[in-house]
Tab-separated table of C-alpha atoms in Angstrom:
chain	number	residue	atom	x	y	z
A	1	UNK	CA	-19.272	36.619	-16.025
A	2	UNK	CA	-16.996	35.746	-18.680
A	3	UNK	CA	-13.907	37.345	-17.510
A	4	UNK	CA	-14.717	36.035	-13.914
A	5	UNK	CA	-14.578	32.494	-14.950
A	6	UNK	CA	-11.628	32.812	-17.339
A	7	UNK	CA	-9.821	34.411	-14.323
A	8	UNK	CA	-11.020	31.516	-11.866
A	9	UNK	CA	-9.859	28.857	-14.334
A	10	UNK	CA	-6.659	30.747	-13.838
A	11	UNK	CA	-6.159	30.627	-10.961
A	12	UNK	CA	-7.880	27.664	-9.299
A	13	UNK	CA	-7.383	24.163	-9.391
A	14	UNK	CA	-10.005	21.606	-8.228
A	15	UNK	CA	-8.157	18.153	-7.340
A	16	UNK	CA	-9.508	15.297	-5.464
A	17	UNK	CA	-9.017	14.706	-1.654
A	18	UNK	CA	-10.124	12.008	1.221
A	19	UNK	CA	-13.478	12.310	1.930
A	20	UNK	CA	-14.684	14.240	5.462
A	21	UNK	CA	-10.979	16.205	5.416
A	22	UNK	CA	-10.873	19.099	8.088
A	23	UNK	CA	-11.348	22.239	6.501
A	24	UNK	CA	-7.945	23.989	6.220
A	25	UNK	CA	-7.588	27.343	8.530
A	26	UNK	CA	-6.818	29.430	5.319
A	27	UNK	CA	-10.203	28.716	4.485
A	28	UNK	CA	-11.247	31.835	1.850
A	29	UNK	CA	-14.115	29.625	0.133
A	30	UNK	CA	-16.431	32.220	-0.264
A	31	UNK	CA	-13.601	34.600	-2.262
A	32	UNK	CA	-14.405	35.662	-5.910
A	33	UNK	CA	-11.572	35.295	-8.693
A	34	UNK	CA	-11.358	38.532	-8.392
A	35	UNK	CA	-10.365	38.516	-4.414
A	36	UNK	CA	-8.381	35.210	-4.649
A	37	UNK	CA	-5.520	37.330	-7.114
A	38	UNK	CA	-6.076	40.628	-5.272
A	39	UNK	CA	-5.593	38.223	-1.911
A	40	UNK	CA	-2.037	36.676	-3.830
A	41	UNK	CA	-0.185	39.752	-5.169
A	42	UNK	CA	-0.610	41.398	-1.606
A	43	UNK	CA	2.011	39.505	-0.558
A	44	UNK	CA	4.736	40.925	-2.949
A	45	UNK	CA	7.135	42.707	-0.884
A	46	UNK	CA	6.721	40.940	2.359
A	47	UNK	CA	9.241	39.468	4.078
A	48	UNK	CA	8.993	35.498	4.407
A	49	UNK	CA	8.750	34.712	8.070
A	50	UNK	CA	10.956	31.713	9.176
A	51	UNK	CA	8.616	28.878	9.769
A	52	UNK	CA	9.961	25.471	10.368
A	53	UNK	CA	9.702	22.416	8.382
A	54	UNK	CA	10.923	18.861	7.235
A	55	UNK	CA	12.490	17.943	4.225
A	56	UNK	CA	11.906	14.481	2.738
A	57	UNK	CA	15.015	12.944	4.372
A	58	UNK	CA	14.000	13.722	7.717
A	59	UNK	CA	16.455	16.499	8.180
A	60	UNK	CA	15.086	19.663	10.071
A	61	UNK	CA	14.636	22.921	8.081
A	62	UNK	CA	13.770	26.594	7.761
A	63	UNK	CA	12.789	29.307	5.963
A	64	UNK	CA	15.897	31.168	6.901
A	65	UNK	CA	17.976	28.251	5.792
A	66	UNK	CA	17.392	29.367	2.143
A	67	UNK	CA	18.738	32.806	2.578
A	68	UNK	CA	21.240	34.513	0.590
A	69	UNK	CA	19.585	33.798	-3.185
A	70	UNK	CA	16.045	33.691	-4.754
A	71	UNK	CA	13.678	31.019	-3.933
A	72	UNK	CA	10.816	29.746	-5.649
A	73	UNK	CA	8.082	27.898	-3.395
A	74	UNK	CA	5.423	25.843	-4.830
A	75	UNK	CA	2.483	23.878	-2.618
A	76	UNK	CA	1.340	20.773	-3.426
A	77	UNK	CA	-0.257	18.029	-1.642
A	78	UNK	CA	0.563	14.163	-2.455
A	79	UNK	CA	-2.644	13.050	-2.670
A	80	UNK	CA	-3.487	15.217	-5.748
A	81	UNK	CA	-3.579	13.105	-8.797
A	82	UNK	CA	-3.945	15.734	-11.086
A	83	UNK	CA	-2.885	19.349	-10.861
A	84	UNK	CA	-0.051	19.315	-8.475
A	85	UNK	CA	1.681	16.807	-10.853
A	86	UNK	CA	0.907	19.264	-13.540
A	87	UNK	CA	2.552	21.806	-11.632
A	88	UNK	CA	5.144	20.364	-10.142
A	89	UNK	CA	6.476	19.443	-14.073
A	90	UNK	CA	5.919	22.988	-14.974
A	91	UNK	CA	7.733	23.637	-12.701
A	92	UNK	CA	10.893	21.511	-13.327
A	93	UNK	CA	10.821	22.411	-16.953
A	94	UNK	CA	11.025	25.892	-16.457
A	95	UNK	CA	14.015	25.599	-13.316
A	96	UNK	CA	15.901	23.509	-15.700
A	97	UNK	CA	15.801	26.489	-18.703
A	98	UNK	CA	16.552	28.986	-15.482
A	99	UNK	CA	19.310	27.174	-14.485
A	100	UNK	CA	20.985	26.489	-18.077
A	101	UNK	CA	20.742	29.916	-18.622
A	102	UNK	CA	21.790	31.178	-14.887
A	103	UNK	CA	23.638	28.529	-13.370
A	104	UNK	CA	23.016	25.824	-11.429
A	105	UNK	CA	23.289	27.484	-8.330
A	106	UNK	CA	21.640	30.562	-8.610
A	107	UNK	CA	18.506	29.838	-6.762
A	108	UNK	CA	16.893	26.979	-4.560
A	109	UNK	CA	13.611	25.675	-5.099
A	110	UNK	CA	10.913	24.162	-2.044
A	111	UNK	CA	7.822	22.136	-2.827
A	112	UNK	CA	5.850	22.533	0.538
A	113	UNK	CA	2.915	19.521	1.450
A	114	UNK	CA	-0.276	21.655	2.339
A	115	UNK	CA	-1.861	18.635	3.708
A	116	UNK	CA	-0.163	18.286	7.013
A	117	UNK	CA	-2.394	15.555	7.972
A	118	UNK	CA	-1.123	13.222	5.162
A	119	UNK	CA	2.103	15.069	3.509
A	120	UNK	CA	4.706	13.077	5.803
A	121	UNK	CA	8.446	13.023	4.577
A	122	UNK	CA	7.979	10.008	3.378
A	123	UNK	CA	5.273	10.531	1.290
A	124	UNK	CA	6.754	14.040	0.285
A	125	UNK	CA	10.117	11.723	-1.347
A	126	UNK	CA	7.862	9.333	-3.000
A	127	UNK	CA	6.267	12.685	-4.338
A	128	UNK	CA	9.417	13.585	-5.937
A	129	UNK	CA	10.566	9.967	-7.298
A	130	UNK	CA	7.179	9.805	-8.699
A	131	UNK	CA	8.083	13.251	-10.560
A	132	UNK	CA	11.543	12.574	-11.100
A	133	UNK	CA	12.857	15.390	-9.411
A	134	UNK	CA	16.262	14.565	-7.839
A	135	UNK	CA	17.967	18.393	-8.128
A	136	UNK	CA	20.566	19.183	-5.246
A	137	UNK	CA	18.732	22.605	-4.744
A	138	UNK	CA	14.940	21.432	-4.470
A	139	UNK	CA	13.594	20.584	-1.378
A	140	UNK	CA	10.114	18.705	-0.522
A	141	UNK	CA	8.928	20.379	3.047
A	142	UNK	CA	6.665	18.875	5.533
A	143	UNK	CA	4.767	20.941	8.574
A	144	UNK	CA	2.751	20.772	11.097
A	145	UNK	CA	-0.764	22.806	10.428
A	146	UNK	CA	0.190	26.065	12.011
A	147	UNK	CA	3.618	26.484	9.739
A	148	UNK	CA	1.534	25.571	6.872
A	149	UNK	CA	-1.030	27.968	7.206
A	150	UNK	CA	1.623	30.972	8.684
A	151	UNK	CA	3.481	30.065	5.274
A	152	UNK	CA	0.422	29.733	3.078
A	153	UNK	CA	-0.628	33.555	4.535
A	154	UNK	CA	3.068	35.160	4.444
A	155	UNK	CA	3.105	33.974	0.845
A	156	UNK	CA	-0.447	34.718	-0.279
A	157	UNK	CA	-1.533	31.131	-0.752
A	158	UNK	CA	-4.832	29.919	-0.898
A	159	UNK	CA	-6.069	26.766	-0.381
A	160	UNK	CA	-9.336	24.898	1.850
A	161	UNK	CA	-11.280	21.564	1.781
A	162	UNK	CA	-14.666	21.432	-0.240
A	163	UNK	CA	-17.700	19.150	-1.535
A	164	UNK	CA	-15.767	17.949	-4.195
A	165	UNK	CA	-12.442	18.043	-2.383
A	166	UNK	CA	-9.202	20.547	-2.156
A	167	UNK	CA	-9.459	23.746	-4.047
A	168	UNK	CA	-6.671	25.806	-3.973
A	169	UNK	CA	-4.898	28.546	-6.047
A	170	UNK	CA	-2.362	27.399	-8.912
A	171	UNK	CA	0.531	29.365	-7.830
A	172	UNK	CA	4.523	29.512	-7.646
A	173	UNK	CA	6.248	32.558	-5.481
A	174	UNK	CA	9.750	33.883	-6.534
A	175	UNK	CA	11.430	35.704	-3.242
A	176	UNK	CA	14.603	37.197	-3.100
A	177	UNK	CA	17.770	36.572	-1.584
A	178	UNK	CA	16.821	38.313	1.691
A	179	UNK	CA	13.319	36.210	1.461
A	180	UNK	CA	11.301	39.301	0.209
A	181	UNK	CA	8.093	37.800	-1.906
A	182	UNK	CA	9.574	39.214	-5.204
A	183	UNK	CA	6.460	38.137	-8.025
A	184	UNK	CA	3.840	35.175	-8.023
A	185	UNK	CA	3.522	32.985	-11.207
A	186	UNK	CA	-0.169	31.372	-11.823
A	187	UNK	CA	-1.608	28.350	-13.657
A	188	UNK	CA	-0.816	25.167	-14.133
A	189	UNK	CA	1.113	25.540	-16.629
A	190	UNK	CA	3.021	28.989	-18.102
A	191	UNK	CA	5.480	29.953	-19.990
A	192	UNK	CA	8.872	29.848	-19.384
A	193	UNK	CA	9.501	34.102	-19.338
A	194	UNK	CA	7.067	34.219	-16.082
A	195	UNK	CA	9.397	32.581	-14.252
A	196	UNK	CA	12.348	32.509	-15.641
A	197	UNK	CA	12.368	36.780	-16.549
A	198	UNK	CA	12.432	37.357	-12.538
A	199	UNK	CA	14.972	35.469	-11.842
A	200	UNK	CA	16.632	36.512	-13.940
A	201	UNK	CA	16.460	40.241	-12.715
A	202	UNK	CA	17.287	38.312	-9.367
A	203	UNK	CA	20.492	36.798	-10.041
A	204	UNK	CA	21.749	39.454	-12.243
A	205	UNK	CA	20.320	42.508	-11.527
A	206	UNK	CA	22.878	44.318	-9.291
A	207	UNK	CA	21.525	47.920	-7.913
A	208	UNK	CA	24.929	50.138	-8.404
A	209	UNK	CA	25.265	49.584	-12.543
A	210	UNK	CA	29.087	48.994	-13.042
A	211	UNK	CA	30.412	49.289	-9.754
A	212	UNK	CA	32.817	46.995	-10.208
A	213	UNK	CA	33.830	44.424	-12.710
A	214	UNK	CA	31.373	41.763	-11.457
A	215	UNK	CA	28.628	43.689	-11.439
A	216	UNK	CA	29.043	45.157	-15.314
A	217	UNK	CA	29.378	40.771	-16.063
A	218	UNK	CA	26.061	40.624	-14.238
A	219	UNK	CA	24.952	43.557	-16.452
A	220	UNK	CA	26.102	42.327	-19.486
A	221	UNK	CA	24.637	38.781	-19.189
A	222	UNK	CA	21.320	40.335	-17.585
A	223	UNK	CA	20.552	42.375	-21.211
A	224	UNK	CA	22.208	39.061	-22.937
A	225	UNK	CA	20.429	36.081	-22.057
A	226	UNK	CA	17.279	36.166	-23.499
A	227	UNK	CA	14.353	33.527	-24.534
A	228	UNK	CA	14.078	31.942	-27.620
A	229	UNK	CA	10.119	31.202	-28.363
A	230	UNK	CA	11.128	29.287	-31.369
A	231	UNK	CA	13.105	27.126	-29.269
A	232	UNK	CA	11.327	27.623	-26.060
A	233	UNK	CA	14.620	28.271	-24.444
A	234	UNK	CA	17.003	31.020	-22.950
A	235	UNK	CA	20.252	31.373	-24.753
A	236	UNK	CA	23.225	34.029	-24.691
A	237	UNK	CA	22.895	36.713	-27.677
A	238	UNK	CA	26.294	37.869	-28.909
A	239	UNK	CA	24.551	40.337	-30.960
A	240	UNK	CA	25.091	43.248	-28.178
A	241	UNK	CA	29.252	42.709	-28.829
A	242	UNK	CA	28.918	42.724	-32.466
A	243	UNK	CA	26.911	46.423	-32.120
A	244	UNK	CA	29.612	47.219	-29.602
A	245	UNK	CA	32.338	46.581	-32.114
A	246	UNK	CA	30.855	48.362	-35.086
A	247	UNK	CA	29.778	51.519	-33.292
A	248	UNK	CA	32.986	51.684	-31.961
A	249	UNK	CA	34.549	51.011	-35.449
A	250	UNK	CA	32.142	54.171	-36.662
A	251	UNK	CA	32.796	56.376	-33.702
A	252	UNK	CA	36.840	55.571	-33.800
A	253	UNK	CA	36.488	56.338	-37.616
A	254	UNK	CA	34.580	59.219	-37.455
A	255	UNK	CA	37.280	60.646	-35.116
A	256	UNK	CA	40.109	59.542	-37.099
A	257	UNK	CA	38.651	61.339	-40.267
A	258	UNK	CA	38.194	64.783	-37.826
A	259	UNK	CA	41.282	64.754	-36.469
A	260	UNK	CA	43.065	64.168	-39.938
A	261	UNK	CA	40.792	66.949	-41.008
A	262	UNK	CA	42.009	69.175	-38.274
A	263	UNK	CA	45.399	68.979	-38.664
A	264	UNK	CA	44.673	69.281	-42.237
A	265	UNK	CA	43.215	72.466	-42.154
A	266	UNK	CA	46.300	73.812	-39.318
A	267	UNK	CA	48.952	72.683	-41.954
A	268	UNK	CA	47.409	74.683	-44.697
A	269	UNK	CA	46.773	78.119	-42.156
A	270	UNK	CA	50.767	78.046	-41.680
């Protein structure tokens, strides 16, 4: 019973909604802790379908638009006055130690309105201004209630109206460039590694090891940025170069003193 509730506290979030709200087609109400996760980390390795949406500035968008490097999608809805907020900062702390320690471009970032009765563009931007996210590569998405509930099912999502209002599951998805769920991220809050770690492996990981300059660079900074839990953030370690320049100080010496024994040896034999 223990582990059950730890594990639901995990997971879900209770938040308060309007009153008499239709219950949400992804409705899973009656799923145990246990089936909620097992229900989430199914979707790792599917492929994102490419649902339509609208970003806060009206403009249309879709799934395939973010294409060609990771993405990490969180759901929210505007009404929540308590976990989504929580979230959403979690979120924005941890993109901003992924992107110091990536680059700025390395991966886009969606906030998707689950409420598609109520999570208008507008209200999606005043979402964002309230949370003071204004970053070139984060989007806020509005949908109608079909693309919200295909997207909340490709991506393992849970959420549906109750009693007491919306429950749904506190969870961020990481996808690859080619919009493959890559690794889900739960809670509220968490630490920077669970997010950060996979993208990480994202950006840099390349799947030929030195095949060309570029990808030993990836390589090098993939083993070399690492996190610093005394500073809670990612930072380059120069450490690897100063092993690299000993060992090859000790394996140059080594061979020095052979070959000087070598022709030691030959000298004395004539």
């Amino acid at each position: 019973m223990k582990r059950s509730f730890s594990l639901l506290i995990l997971l879900m979030s209770w938040v308060a909604f309007l009153p008499g709200a239709p219950l949400a087609a992804t409705d899973k109400s009656d799923y145990t802790p246990e089936q909620a996760l097992t229900y989430s980390q199914a979707a790792i390795g599917r492929t994102l379908a490419n649902y339509a949406f609208t970003d806060s500035h009206g403009e249309a968008v879709t799934m395939a638009d973010f294409r060609g490097k990771p993405l990490v999608v969180s759901f929210i809805y505007t009404s929540c006055a308590d976990s989504c907020p929580i979230i959403t900062q979690t979120l924005a702390d941890a993109a901003a130690s992924a992107r110091n320690a990536l680059g700025n471009d390395s991966f886009s970032v969606v906030s998707v309105g689950f409420d598609s009765a109520a999570d208008s563009p507008d209200r999606m931007r005043y979402f964002a201004t309230q949370q003071g996210i204004d970053v070139a590569d984060w989007k806020f998405l509005s949908g109608d209630l079909p693309s919200m509930v295909g997207l909340a099912e490709n991506l393992g999502f849970i959420f549906y109206s109750s009693p007491k209002g919306y429950d749904h599951l506190s969870q961020v998805t990481v996808l690859d460039g080619k919009g493959v769920v890559y690794r889900q991220v739960y809670g509220q809050t968490f630490d920077l590694p669970l997010l950060v770690e996979p993208l990480k492996e994202l950006v840099f990981g390349t799947p030929t090891p030195f095949a060309s300059v570029g990808d030993l660079i990836k390589k090098v900074r993939l083993f070399c940025t690492i996190y610093d839990p005394a500073q809670d953030r990612y930072r380059f370690d120069y450490s690897i170069f100063i092993q690299l320049f000993v060992g090859t100080l000790i394996v140059g010496g080594m061979f020095i003193f052979v070959l000087r024994e070598w022709v030691r040896i030959f000298r004395a034999r004539r």
